Short mmCIF file of N, CA and C in Angstrom, two decimals:
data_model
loop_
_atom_site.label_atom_id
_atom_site.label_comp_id
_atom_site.label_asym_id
_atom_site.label_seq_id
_atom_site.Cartn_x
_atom_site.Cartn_y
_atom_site.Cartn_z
N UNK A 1 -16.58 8.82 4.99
CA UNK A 1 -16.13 10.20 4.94
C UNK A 1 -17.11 11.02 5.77
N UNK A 2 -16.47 11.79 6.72
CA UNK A 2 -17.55 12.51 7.36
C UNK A 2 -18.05 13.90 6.43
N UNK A 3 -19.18 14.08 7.85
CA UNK A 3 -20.01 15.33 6.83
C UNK A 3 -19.20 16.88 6.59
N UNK A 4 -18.26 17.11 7.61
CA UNK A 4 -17.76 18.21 8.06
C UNK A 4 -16.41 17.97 6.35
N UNK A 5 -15.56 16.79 6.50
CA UNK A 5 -14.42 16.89 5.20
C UNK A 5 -14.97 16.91 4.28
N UNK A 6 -16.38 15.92 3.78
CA UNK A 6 -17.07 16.13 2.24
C UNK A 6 -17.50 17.47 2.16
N UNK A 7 -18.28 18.71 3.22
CA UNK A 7 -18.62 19.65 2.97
C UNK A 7 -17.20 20.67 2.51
N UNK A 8 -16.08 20.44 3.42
CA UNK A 8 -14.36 21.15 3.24
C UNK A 8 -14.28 20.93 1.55
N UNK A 9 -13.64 19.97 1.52
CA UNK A 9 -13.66 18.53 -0.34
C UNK A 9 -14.65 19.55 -0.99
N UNK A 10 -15.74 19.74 -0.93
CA UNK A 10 -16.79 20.06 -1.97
C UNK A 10 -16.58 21.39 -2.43
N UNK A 11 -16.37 22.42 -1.08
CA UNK A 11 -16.69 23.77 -1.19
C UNK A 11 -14.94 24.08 -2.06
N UNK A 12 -13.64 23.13 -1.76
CA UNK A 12 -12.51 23.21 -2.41
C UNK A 12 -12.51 23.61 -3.82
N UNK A 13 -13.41 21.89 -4.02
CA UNK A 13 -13.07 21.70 -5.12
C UNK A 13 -13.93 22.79 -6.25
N UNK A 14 -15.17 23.26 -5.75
CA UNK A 14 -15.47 24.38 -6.22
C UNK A 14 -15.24 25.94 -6.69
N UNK A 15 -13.85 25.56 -5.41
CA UNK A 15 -13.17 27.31 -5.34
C UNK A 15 -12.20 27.48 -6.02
N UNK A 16 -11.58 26.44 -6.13
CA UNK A 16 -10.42 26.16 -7.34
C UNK A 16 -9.92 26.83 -8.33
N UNK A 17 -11.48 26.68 -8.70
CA UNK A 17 -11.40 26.57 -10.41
C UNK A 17 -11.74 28.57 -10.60
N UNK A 18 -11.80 28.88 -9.37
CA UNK A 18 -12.13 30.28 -10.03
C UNK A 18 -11.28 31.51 -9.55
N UNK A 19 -11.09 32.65 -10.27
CA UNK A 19 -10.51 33.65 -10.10
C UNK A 19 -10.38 34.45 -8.79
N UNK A 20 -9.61 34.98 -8.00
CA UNK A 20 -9.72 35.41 -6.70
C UNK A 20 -10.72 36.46 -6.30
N UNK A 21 -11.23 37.22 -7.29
CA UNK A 21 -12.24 38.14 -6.73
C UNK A 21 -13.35 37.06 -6.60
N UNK A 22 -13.69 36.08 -7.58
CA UNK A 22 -15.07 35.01 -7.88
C UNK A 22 -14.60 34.14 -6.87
N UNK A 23 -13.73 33.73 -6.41
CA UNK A 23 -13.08 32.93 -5.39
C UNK A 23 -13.82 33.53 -3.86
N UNK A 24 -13.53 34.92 -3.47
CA UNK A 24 -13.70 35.14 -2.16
C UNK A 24 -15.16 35.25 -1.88
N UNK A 25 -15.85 35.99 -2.93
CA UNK A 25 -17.47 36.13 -2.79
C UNK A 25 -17.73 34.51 -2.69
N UNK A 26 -17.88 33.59 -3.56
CA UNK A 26 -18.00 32.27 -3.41
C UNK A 26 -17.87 31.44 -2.04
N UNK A 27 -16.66 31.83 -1.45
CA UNK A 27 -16.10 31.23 -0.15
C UNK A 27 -17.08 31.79 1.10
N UNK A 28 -17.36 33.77 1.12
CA UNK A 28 -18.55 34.36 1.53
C UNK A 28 -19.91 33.31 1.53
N UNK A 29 -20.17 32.97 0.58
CA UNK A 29 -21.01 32.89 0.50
C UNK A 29 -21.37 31.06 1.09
N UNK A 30 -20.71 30.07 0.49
CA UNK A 30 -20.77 28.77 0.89
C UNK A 30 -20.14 28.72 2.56
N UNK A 31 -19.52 29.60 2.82
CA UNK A 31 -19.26 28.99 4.36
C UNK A 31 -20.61 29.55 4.77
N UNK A 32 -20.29 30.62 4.86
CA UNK A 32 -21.67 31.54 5.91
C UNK A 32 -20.66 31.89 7.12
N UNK A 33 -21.23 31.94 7.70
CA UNK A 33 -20.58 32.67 9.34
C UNK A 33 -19.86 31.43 10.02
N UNK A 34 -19.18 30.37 8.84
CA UNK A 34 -18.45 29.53 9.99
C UNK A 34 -17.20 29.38 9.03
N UNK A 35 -16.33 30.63 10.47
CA UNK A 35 -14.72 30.93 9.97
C UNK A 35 -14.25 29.74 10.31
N UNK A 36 -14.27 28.43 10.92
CA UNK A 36 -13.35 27.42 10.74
C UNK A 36 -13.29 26.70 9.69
N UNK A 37 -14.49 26.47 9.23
CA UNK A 37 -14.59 26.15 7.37
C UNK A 37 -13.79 27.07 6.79
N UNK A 38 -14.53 28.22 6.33
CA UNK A 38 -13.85 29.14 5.94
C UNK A 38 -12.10 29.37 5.99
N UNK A 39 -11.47 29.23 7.31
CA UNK A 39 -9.61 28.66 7.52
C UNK A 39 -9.70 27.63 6.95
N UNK A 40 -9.87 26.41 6.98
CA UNK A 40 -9.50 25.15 6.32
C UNK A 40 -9.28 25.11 4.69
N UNK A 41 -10.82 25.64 4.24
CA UNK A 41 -10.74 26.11 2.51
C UNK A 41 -9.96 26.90 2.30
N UNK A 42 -9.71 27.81 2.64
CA UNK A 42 -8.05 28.76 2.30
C UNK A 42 -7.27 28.25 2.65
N UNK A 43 -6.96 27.33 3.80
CA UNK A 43 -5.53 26.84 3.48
C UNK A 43 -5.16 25.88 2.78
N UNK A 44 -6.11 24.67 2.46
CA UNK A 44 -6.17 24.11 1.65
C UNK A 44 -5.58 24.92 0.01
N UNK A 45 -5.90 25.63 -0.24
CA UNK A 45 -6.14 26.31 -1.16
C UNK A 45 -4.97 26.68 -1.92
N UNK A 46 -4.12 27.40 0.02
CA UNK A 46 -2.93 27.92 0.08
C UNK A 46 -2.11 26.88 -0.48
N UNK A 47 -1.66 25.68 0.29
CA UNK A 47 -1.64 24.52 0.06
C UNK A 47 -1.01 24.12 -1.63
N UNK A 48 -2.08 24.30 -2.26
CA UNK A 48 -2.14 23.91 -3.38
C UNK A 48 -0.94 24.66 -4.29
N UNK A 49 -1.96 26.16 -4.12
CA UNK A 49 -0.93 26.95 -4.70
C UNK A 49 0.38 27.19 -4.88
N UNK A 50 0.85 26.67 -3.05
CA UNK A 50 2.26 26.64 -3.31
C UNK A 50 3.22 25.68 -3.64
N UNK A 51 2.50 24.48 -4.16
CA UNK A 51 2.84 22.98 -4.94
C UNK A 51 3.05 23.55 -6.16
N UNK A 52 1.97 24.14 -6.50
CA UNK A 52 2.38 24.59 -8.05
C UNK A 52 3.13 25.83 -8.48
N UNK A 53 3.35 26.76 -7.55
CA UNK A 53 4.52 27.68 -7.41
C UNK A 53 5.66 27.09 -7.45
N UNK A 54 5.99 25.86 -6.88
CA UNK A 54 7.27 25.41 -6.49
C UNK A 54 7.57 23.87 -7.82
N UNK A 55 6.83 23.88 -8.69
CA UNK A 55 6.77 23.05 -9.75
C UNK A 55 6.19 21.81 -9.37
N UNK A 56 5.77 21.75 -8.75
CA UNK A 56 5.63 20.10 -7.81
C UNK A 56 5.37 18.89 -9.16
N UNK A 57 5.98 18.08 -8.94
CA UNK A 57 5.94 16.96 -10.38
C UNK A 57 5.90 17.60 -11.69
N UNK A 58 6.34 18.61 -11.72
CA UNK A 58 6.62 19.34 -12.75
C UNK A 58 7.12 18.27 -14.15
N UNK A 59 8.39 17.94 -13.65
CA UNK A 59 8.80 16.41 -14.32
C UNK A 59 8.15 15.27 -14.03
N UNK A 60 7.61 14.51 -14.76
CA UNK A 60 7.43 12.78 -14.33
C UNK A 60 8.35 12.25 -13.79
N UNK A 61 7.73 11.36 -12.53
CA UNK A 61 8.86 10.71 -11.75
C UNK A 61 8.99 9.52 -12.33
N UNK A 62 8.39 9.13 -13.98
CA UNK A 62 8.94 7.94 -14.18
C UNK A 62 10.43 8.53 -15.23
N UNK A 63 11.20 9.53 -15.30
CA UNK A 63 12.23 9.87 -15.83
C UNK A 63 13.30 9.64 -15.13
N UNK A 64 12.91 9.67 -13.92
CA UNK A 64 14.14 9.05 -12.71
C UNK A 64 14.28 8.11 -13.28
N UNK A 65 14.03 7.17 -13.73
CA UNK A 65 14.13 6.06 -13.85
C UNK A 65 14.94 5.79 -15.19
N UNK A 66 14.77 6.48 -16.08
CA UNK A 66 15.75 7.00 -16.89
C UNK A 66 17.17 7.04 -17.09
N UNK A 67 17.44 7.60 -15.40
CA UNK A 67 18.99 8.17 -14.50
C UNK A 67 19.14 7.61 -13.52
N UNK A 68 19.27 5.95 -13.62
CA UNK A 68 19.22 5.62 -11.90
C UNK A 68 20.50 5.87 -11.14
N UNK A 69 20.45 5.69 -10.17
CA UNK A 69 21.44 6.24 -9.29
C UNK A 69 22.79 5.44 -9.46
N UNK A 70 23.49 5.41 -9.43
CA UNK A 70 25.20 4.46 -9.52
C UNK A 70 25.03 3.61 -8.91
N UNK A 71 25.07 2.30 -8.84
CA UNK A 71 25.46 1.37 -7.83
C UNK A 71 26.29 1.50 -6.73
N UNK A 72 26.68 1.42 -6.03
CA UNK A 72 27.54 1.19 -4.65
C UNK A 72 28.55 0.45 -4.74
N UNK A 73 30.00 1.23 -4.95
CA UNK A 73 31.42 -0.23 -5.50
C UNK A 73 31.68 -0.31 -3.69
N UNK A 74 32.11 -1.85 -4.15
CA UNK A 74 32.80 -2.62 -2.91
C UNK A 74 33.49 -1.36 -2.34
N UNK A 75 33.71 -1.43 -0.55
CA UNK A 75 34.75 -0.50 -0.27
C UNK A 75 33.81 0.95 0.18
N UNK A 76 32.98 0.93 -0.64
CA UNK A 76 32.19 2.25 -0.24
C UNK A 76 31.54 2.62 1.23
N UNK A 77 31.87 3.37 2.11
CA UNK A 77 31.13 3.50 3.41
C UNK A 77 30.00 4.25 3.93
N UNK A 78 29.17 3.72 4.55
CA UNK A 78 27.44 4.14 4.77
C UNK A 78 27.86 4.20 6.06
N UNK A 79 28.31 5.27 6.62
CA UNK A 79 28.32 5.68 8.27
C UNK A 79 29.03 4.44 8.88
N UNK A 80 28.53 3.58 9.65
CA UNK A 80 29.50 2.75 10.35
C UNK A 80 29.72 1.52 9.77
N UNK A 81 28.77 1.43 8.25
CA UNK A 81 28.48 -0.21 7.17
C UNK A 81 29.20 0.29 6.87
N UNK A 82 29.73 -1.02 5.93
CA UNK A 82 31.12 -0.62 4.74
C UNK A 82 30.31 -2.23 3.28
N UNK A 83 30.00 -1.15 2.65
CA UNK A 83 29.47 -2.67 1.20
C UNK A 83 30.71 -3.19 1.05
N UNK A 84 30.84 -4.14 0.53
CA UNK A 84 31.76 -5.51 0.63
C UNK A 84 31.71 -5.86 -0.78
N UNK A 85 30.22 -6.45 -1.44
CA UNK A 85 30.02 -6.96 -2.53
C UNK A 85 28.70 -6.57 -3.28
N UNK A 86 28.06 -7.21 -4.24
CA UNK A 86 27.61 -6.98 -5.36
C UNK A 86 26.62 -8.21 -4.61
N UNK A 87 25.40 -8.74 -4.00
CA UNK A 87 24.72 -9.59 -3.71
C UNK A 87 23.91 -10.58 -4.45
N UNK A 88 23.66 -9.36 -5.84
CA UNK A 88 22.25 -9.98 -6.68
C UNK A 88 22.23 -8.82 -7.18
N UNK A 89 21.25 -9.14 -8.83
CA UNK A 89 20.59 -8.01 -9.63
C UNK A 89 19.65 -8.48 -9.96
N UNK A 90 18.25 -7.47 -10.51
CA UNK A 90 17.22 -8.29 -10.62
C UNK A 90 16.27 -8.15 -10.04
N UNK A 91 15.08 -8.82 -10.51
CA UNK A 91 14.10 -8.73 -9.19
C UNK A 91 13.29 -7.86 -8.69
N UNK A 92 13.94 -7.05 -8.09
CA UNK A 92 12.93 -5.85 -7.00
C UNK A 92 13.96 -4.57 -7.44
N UNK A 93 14.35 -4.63 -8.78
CA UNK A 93 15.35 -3.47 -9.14
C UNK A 93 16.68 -3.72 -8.57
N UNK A 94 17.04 -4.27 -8.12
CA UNK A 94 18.28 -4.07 -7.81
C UNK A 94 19.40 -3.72 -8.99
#
């Protein structure tokens, strides 16, 4: 891991956890006068935020699994394929 992403990684994972006024003095203060750090940790940041604005794994993706998708009946057409049959079940999920 280089020195430049563990210093990005570190100063992140530090800024995280805190409130936006304690957030920006913090960010002030651990970059110093180098705004390309400084862009990366905010967008990172940004990043984040808008994963969890938008629910991101909100649900467990082992519930899909729950609802699997329909099988494919003979006859059915995939653009220029056409399924035919039923091959196998088993195995690798099928």
């Amino acid at each position: 891991m280089s020195e430049g992403y563990r210093r990005v990684k570190d100063i992140h994972q530090e800024a995280r956890g805190r409130d936006a006024e304690s957030r920006a003095a913090y960010l002030r203060e651990a970059c110093g006068d180098d705004e390309a750090l400084r862009r990366e940790v905010e967008e990172l940041l940004r990043y984040e935020a808008q994963a969890d604005d938008k629910g991101f794994l909100e649900q467990p993706a082992i519930i899909a699994r729950a609802f699997p998708m329909s099988r494919l009946s003979a006859g059915t057409k995939l653009g220029s394929c056409e399924v035919i049959e039923l091959l196998g079940a088993g195995g690798m999920d099928i």
